[in-house]
mmCIF file of C-alpha atoms in Angstrom:
data_model
loop_
_atom_site.group_PDB
_atom_site.id
_atom_site.type_symbol
_atom_site.label_atom_id
_atom_site.label_comp_id
_atom_site.label_asym_id
_atom_site.label_seq_id
_atom_site.Cartn_x
_atom_site.Cartn_y
_atom_site.Cartn_z
ATOM 1 C CA MET A 1130 -1.601 35.064 13.154
ATOM 2 C CA THR A 1131 1.021 33.561 10.853
ATOM 3 C CA ASP A 1132 -0.265 32.389 7.490
ATOM 4 C CA PRO A 1133 -0.212 28.600 6.998
ATOM 5 C CA ALA A 1134 2.993 27.353 5.420
ATOM 6 C CA THR A 1135 2.891 26.797 1.676
ATOM 7 C CA TYR A 1136 5.526 25.273 -0.580
ATOM 8 C CA GLU A 1137 6.849 25.490 -4.066
ATOM 9 C CA VAL A 1138 7.196 21.971 -5.500
ATOM 10 C CA TYR A 1139 9.902 21.012 -7.987
ATOM 11 C CA ALA A 1140 10.387 17.700 -9.797
ATOM 12 C CA ILE A 1141 13.867 16.556 -10.855
ATOM 13 C CA ARG A 1142 13.865 14.236 -13.882
ATOM 14 C CA HIS A 1143 17.010 12.242 -13.190
ATOM 15 C CA ALA A 1144 16.624 9.232 -15.538
ATOM 16 C CA VAL A 1145 14.554 7.748 -18.341
ATOM 17 C CA ASN A 1146 13.808 4.382 -19.903
ATOM 18 C CA ASP A 1147 12.647 4.899 -23.479
ATOM 19 C CA THR A 1148 12.748 1.205 -24.408
ATOM 20 C CA ARG A 1149 9.873 0.034 -22.207
ATOM 21 C CA THR A 1150 6.590 -1.180 -23.629
ATOM 22 C CA ARG A 1151 3.024 -1.083 -22.392
ATOM 23 C CA GLY A 1152 3.346 -4.767 -21.572
ATOM 24 C CA ASN A 1153 6.219 -3.968 -19.201
ATOM 25 C CA ASN A 1154 4.048 -1.458 -17.369
ATOM 26 C CA PHE A 1155 0.491 -2.811 -17.313
ATOM 27 C CA ILE A 1156 -1.067 -6.187 -16.561
ATOM 28 C CA LEU A 1157 -3.304 -7.719 -19.278
ATOM 29 C CA GLU A 1158 -2.414 -4.894 -21.650
ATOM 30 C CA ALA A 1159 -4.319 -4.896 -24.970
ATOM 31 C CA ASP A 1160 -1.265 -3.731 -26.959
ATOM 32 C CA PRO A 1161 1.715 -5.061 -24.992
ATOM 33 C CA THR A 1162 4.387 -4.243 -27.593
ATOM 34 C CA ALA A 1163 3.499 -0.552 -27.925
ATOM 35 C CA PRO A 1164 6.208 1.736 -26.490
ATOM 36 C CA LEU A 1165 5.599 3.631 -23.250
ATOM 37 C CA VAL A 1166 8.432 5.762 -21.899
ATOM 38 C CA LEU A 1167 9.162 5.642 -18.162
ATOM 39 C CA ASP A 1168 10.583 8.818 -16.627
ATOM 40 C CA PHE A 1169 12.165 8.926 -13.152
ATOM 41 C CA TYR A 1170 11.632 11.824 -10.746
ATOM 42 C CA SER A 1171 12.617 12.961 -7.300
ATOM 43 C CA TRP A 1172 11.246 16.121 -5.698
ATOM 44 C CA VAL A 1173 11.944 19.061 -3.435
ATOM 45 C CA LEU A 1174 9.549 21.227 -1.446
ATOM 46 C CA ILE A 1175 10.670 24.805 -0.844
ATOM 47 C CA GLY A 1176 8.790 26.764 1.809
ATOM 48 C CA ARG A 1177 9.200 30.080 3.538
ATOM 49 C CA ASP A 1178 11.124 28.566 6.446
ATOM 50 C CA ARG A 1179 11.716 24.956 5.433
ATOM 51 C CA THR A 1180 13.103 22.901 2.562
ATOM 52 C CA ILE A 1181 12.231 19.196 2.330
ATOM 53 C CA VAL A 1182 13.723 16.744 -0.145
ATOM 54 C CA VAL A 1183 11.475 13.876 -1.245
ATOM 55 C CA ASP A 1184 13.477 10.814 -2.358
ATOM 56 C CA THR A 1185 17.088 11.028 -3.489
ATOM 57 C CA GLY A 1186 17.078 9.678 -7.048
ATOM 58 C CA MET A 1187 18.946 6.760 -8.569
ATOM 59 C CA ASP A 1188 22.616 5.836 -8.493
ATOM 60 C CA PRO A 1189 23.967 5.988 -12.094
ATOM 61 C CA ALA A 1190 25.557 2.526 -11.876
ATOM 62 C CA LYS A 1191 22.286 0.984 -10.690
ATOM 63 C CA SER A 1192 20.454 2.900 -13.386
ATOM 64 C CA ALA A 1193 22.613 1.188 -16.015
ATOM 65 C CA LYS A 1194 22.288 -2.195 -14.289
ATOM 66 C CA HIS A 1195 18.492 -2.013 -14.499
ATOM 67 C CA GLY A 1196 18.415 -0.738 -18.073
ATOM 68 C CA HIS A 1197 17.688 2.928 -17.468
ATOM 69 C CA ARG A 1198 19.499 5.977 -18.811
ATOM 70 C CA HIS A 1199 20.860 8.401 -16.208
ATOM 71 C CA LEU A 1200 20.216 12.043 -17.120
ATOM 72 C CA LEU A 1201 20.958 14.267 -14.171
ATOM 73 C CA SER A 1202 22.331 14.090 -10.657
ATOM 74 C CA PRO A 1203 19.578 15.151 -8.226
ATOM 75 C CA VAL A 1204 22.311 16.734 -6.118
ATOM 76 C CA ASP A 1205 23.334 18.956 -9.031
ATOM 77 C CA ALA A 1206 19.700 19.817 -9.706
ATOM 78 C CA LEU A 1207 19.205 20.816 -6.071
ATOM 79 C CA ALA A 1208 22.224 23.117 -6.372
ATOM 80 C CA VAL A 1209 20.550 24.831 -9.338
ATOM 81 C CA LEU A 1210 17.625 25.513 -7.006
ATOM 82 C CA GLY A 1211 19.972 26.982 -4.396
ATOM 83 C CA ILE A 1212 19.917 23.920 -2.130
ATOM 84 C CA ASP A 1213 23.094 22.317 -0.809
ATOM 85 C CA ALA A 1214 22.477 18.600 -0.295
ATOM 86 C CA ALA A 1215 25.314 18.523 2.237
ATOM 87 C CA THR A 1216 23.365 20.809 4.587
ATOM 88 C CA ALA A 1217 19.775 19.750 3.816
ATOM 89 C CA ASP A 1218 18.127 18.666 7.052
ATOM 90 C CA THR A 1219 14.984 16.762 6.052
ATOM 91 C CA VAL A 1220 14.497 13.948 3.520
ATOM 92 C CA ILE A 1221 11.293 11.960 3.049
ATOM 93 C CA LEU A 1222 11.691 8.479 1.572
ATOM 94 C CA THR A 1223 8.412 7.404 -0.033
ATOM 95 C CA HIS A 1224 9.680 3.809 -0.243
ATOM 96 C CA ALA A 1225 13.011 2.005 -0.562
ATOM 97 C CA HIS A 1226 13.252 0.943 -4.204
ATOM 98 C CA TYR A 1227 16.635 1.556 -5.845
ATOM 99 C CA ASP A 1228 15.434 4.477 -7.954
ATOM 100 C CA HIS A 1229 14.533 6.426 -4.795
ATOM 101 C CA LEU A 1230 17.561 5.766 -2.532
ATOM 102 C CA GLY A 1231 20.512 6.324 -4.858
ATOM 103 C CA PHE A 1232 22.000 9.419 -3.233
ATOM 104 C CA LEU A 1233 21.462 8.813 0.485
ATOM 105 C CA ASP A 1234 25.122 9.530 1.242
ATOM 106 C CA ALA A 1235 24.883 12.961 -0.409
ATOM 107 C CA PHE A 1236 22.795 14.176 2.571
ATOM 108 C CA PRO A 1237 25.163 13.790 5.558
ATOM 109 C CA ALA A 1238 23.300 16.303 7.739
ATOM 110 C CA ALA A 1239 19.780 15.129 6.974
ATOM 111 C CA HIS A 1240 17.248 13.303 9.074
ATOM 112 C CA PHE A 1241 15.254 10.783 7.044
ATOM 113 C CA TYR A 1242 11.614 9.727 7.369
ATOM 114 C CA MET A 1243 10.078 6.483 6.065
ATOM 115 C CA GLN A 1244 7.144 4.184 6.755
ATOM 116 C CA ALA A 1245 7.890 1.616 9.461
ATOM 117 C CA GLU A 1246 6.081 -0.947 7.310
ATOM 118 C CA GLU A 1247 8.573 -0.436 4.515
ATOM 119 C CA MET A 1248 11.528 -1.204 6.770
ATOM 120 C CA ALA A 1249 9.780 -4.290 8.109
ATOM 121 C CA TYR A 1250 9.145 -5.385 4.524
ATOM 122 C CA VAL A 1251 12.675 -4.889 3.192
ATOM 123 C CA THR A 1252 14.280 -6.669 6.161
ATOM 124 C CA GLY A 1253 11.669 -9.414 6.535
ATOM 125 C CA PRO A 1254 10.670 -12.749 4.994
ATOM 126 C CA TRP A 1255 9.108 -11.319 1.830
ATOM 127 C CA MET A 1256 12.648 -10.610 0.661
ATOM 128 C CA GLU A 1257 13.151 -14.356 0.321
ATOM 129 C CA LYS A 1258 11.011 -14.085 -2.819
ATOM 130 C CA PRO A 1259 12.909 -12.836 -5.899
ATOM 131 C CA TRP A 1260 9.799 -11.138 -7.291
ATOM 132 C CA PHE A 1261 9.462 -8.867 -4.262
ATOM 133 C CA ARG A 1262 13.141 -8.100 -3.729
ATOM 134 C CA ARG A 1263 14.037 -7.340 -7.346
ATOM 135 C CA ALA A 1264 13.573 -3.566 -7.031
ATOM 136 C CA TYR A 1265 15.698 -3.336 -3.879
ATOM 137 C CA GLU A 1266 19.493 -3.153 -3.596
ATOM 138 C CA PRO A 1267 21.043 -4.727 -0.466
ATOM 139 C CA ASP A 1268 23.712 -2.058 -0.023
ATOM 140 C CA GLU A 1269 21.033 0.642 0.062
ATOM 141 C CA ILE A 1270 18.948 -1.300 2.591
ATOM 142 C CA ASN A 1271 22.104 -1.592 4.707
ATOM 143 C CA ARG A 1272 22.452 2.183 4.541
ATOM 144 C CA LEU A 1273 18.933 2.538 5.911
ATOM 145 C CA VAL A 1274 19.783 0.218 8.813
ATOM 146 C CA ASN A 1275 22.905 2.260 9.511
ATOM 147 C CA LEU A 1276 20.869 5.484 9.453
ATOM 148 C CA LEU A 1277 18.417 3.967 11.897
ATOM 149 C CA HIS A 1278 21.191 3.002 14.301
ATOM 150 C CA ALA A 1279 22.702 6.483 13.962
ATOM 151 C CA ASP A 1280 19.391 8.083 15.041
ATOM 152 C CA ARG A 1281 19.041 9.652 11.602
ATOM 153 C CA LEU A 1282 16.007 7.683 10.378
ATOM 154 C CA THR A 1283 12.517 7.947 11.830
ATOM 155 C CA LEU A 1284 10.229 5.024 11.038
ATOM 156 C CA HIS A 1285 6.777 6.520 11.411
ATOM 157 C CA GLY A 1286 3.242 5.169 11.395
ATOM 158 C CA ARG A 1287 0.827 5.181 8.506
ATOM 159 C CA ASP A 1288 -0.013 8.896 8.713
ATOM 160 C CA ALA A 1289 2.491 11.452 9.930
ATOM 161 C CA GLU A 1290 3.129 15.187 9.824
ATOM 162 C CA ILE A 1291 6.649 16.032 8.705
ATOM 163 C CA ALA A 1292 6.161 19.803 8.887
ATOM 164 C CA ASP A 1293 3.352 22.338 8.819
ATOM 165 C CA GLY A 1294 1.768 21.776 5.402
ATOM 166 C CA VAL A 1295 3.550 18.478 4.665
ATOM 167 C CA THR A 1296 2.066 15.124 5.658
ATOM 168 C CA VAL A 1297 2.754 11.542 4.567
ATOM 169 C CA HIS A 1298 0.187 8.778 4.169
ATOM 170 C CA TRP A 1299 0.538 5.012 3.742
ATOM 171 C CA VAL A 1300 -1.187 3.487 0.723
ATOM 172 C CA GLY A 1301 0.811 0.295 0.114
ATOM 173 C CA GLY A 1302 0.258 -1.576 -3.130
ATOM 174 C CA HIS A 1303 3.427 -1.017 -5.119
ATOM 175 C CA CYS A 1304 5.370 -2.170 -2.061
ATOM 176 C CA ALA A 1305 4.358 -2.849 1.532
ATOM 177 C CA GLY A 1306 5.363 0.601 2.778
ATOM 178 C CA GLN A 1307 4.511 2.831 -0.183
ATOM 179 C CA GLU A 1308 3.432 6.297 0.919
ATOM 180 C CA VAL A 1309 2.249 9.504 -0.732
ATOM 181 C CA VAL A 1310 3.117 13.060 0.275
ATOM 182 C CA ARG A 1311 0.451 15.754 0.733
ATOM 183 C CA VAL A 1312 1.748 19.304 0.326
ATOM 184 C CA ARG A 1313 0.003 22.639 0.886
ATOM 185 C CA THR A 1314 0.709 25.005 -2.016
ATOM 186 C CA GLU A 1315 -0.652 28.367 -3.072
ATOM 187 C CA ARG A 1316 -3.081 26.548 -5.386
ATOM 188 C CA GLY A 1317 -4.205 24.083 -2.726
ATOM 189 C CA TRP A 1318 -3.341 20.602 -1.505
ATOM 190 C CA VAL A 1319 -1.132 18.718 -3.968
ATOM 191 C CA VAL A 1320 -0.358 15.003 -3.672
ATOM 192 C CA LEU A 1321 2.998 13.660 -4.767
ATOM 193 C CA ALA A 1322 1.783 10.138 -5.456
ATOM 194 C CA SER A 1323 5.291 8.711 -5.853
ATOM 195 C CA ASP A 1324 5.002 5.130 -7.127
ATOM 196 C CA ALA A 1325 1.437 4.750 -5.938
ATOM 197 C CA LEU A 1326 0.912 6.141 -9.455
ATOM 198 C CA HIS A 1327 3.552 5.652 -12.096
ATOM 199 C CA TYR A 1328 1.281 7.077 -14.806
ATOM 200 C CA TYR A 1329 -1.865 9.198 -14.888
ATOM 201 C CA GLU A 1330 -3.375 6.343 -16.873
ATOM 202 C CA GLU A 1331 -3.486 4.066 -13.832
ATOM 203 C CA TYR A 1332 -5.599 6.646 -12.030
ATOM 204 C CA GLU A 1333 -7.776 7.427 -15.035
ATOM 205 C CA ARG A 1334 -8.476 3.796 -16.017
ATOM 206 C CA GLY A 1335 -8.424 2.301 -12.535
ATOM 207 C CA VAL A 1336 -5.730 -0.224 -13.441
ATOM 208 C CA PRO A 1337 -2.617 -1.349 -11.518
ATOM 209 C CA PHE A 1338 1.008 -0.956 -12.497
ATOM 210 C CA ALA A 1339 2.749 -4.244 -13.261
ATOM 211 C CA VAL A 1340 5.221 -4.077 -10.344
ATOM 212 C CA ALA A 1341 3.117 -4.642 -7.255
ATOM 213 C CA PHE A 1342 3.165 -6.215 -3.816
ATOM 214 C CA ASN A 1343 -0.606 -6.013 -3.301
ATOM 215 C CA LEU A 1344 -2.926 -5.233 -6.215
ATOM 216 C CA SER A 1345 -5.963 -4.472 -4.068
ATOM 217 C CA ASP A 1346 -4.028 -1.885 -2.044
ATOM 218 C CA MET A 1347 -2.676 -0.406 -5.283
ATOM 219 C CA ILE A 1348 -6.197 0.156 -6.647
ATOM 220 C CA ALA A 1349 -7.545 1.339 -3.275
ATOM 221 C CA ALA A 1350 -4.756 3.929 -3.215
ATOM 222 C CA HIS A 1351 -6.453 5.770 -6.075
ATOM 223 C CA ASP A 1352 -9.388 6.662 -3.820
ATOM 224 C CA ARG A 1353 -7.079 7.639 -0.985
ATOM 225 C CA ILE A 1354 -5.156 9.959 -3.292
ATOM 226 C CA ARG A 1355 -8.387 11.550 -4.528
ATOM 227 C CA ALA A 1356 -9.448 12.180 -0.934
ATOM 228 C CA LEU A 1357 -6.142 13.870 -0.089
ATOM 229 C CA ALA A 1358 -5.794 16.074 -3.194
ATOM 230 C CA ASP A 1359 -7.902 19.149 -3.898
ATOM 231 C CA SER A 1360 -8.692 17.816 -7.372
ATOM 232 C CA ASP A 1361 -7.367 15.427 -9.996
ATOM 233 C CA ASP A 1362 -5.292 18.356 -11.283
ATOM 234 C CA HIS A 1363 -3.517 18.342 -7.915
ATOM 235 C CA VAL A 1364 -2.282 14.736 -8.316
ATOM 236 C CA LEU A 1365 1.279 14.106 -9.508
ATOM 237 C CA PRO A 1366 2.523 10.648 -10.580
ATOM 238 C CA ALA A 1367 6.167 9.655 -10.350
ATOM 239 C CA HIS A 1368 7.114 8.348 -13.798
ATOM 240 C CA ASP A 1369 4.794 9.848 -16.408
ATOM 241 C CA PRO A 1370 6.281 11.738 -19.404
ATOM 242 C CA ARG A 1371 3.027 13.700 -19.459
ATOM 243 C CA LEU A 1372 4.296 15.724 -16.479
ATOM 244 C CA ALA A 1373 6.772 17.558 -18.724
ATOM 245 C CA GLU A 1374 3.922 18.474 -21.068
ATOM 246 C CA LEU A 1375 1.690 19.786 -18.289
ATOM 247 C CA TYR A 1376 4.140 21.648 -16.041
ATOM 248 C CA PRO A 1377 6.683 24.345 -16.896
ATOM 249 C CA PRO A 1378 10.445 23.936 -16.592
ATOM 250 C CA LEU A 1379 12.370 25.982 -14.059
ATOM 251 C CA ASP A 1380 13.630 27.988 -17.038
ATOM 252 C CA ALA A 1381 14.339 27.490 -20.734
ATOM 253 C CA THR A 1382 17.708 25.872 -20.030
ATOM 254 C CA ARG A 1383 16.144 23.245 -17.721
ATOM 255 C CA ALA A 1384 13.419 21.908 -20.017
ATOM 256 C CA GLY A 1385 13.008 18.204 -19.380
ATOM 257 C CA GLN A 1386 15.148 18.429 -16.241
ATOM 258 C CA ILE A 1387 13.508 20.495 -13.475
ATOM 259 C CA LEU A 1388 9.739 21.114 -13.463
ATOM 260 C CA ARG A 1389 7.615 23.457 -11.335
ATOM 261 C CA LEU A 1390 4.676 21.424 -10.008
ATOM 262 C CA ASP A 1391 2.889 23.739 -7.593
ATOM 263 C CA VAL A 1392 1.420 25.802 -10.429
ATOM 264 C CA ALA A 1393 -1.687 24.754 -12.340
ATOM 265 C CA PRO A 1394 -1.150 22.251 -15.164
ATOM 266 C CA ALA A 1395 -1.086 23.564 -18.727
ATOM 267 C CA ARG A 1396 -4.739 22.834 -19.488
ATOM 268 C CA ARG A 1397 -5.809 24.925 -16.492
ATOM 269 C CA ARG A 1398 -3.375 27.747 -17.253
ATOM 270 C CA GLU A 1399 -4.660 27.888 -20.821
ATOM 271 C CA ALA A 1400 -8.292 27.909 -19.684
ATOM 272 C CA ALA A 1401 -7.591 30.828 -17.366
ATOM 273 C CA GLN A 1402 -6.113 32.977 -20.144
#
């Protein structure tokens, strides 16, 4: 019998906003002017027989437009990991905000997967409201429509298996079609929470992030994530600077750029020594 597929998980830190405050990030924040850095990640899952890219990062021009500082092309980071974006065949899109769709065209051979509810949201009447459309870029939504018509985008239901050991699960909240990715690793089931959790603090305090479509779904997602992950140490938010403190870089030259997330976090590694 073949052993179940497991994956190495790498995070690519492609941008940062070091001017944000707690008031930008949390509703009813007690100290709204205190700084709170926002990091931006995309991910890649590397298995024995399969490589899966999760989100494509942020276009540098859109990064500047929205006040973020571009650090690294995810395509270049993938090359460091031995992955050619031009031949990658599978890309999961956790949702369609601009910081997750910026390099769609760098994957000409890939098939993409996204929640059907997200496509309905970004092409439907909620986009008449500036509050809900502000994190979307029309040219990138058009690219998704073109991918759909080219048979290169699968719009799946709320729970779907992408590959052995990789499943996706709707949670909503941050946007109508927000999903998380559950990945089997050597240390157990890890959940890439994407923007269902920007910071560990949301999960720890039970509070929502400030950019939300549905606050009740955003809070309910915390329980869903806990049910999918083997422990709280198996949960990985999408924008927290704490990730770089907890997980090791690919190597000394990639500190703050490419992190290894399928290993235990620092506090667990230290406890085991």
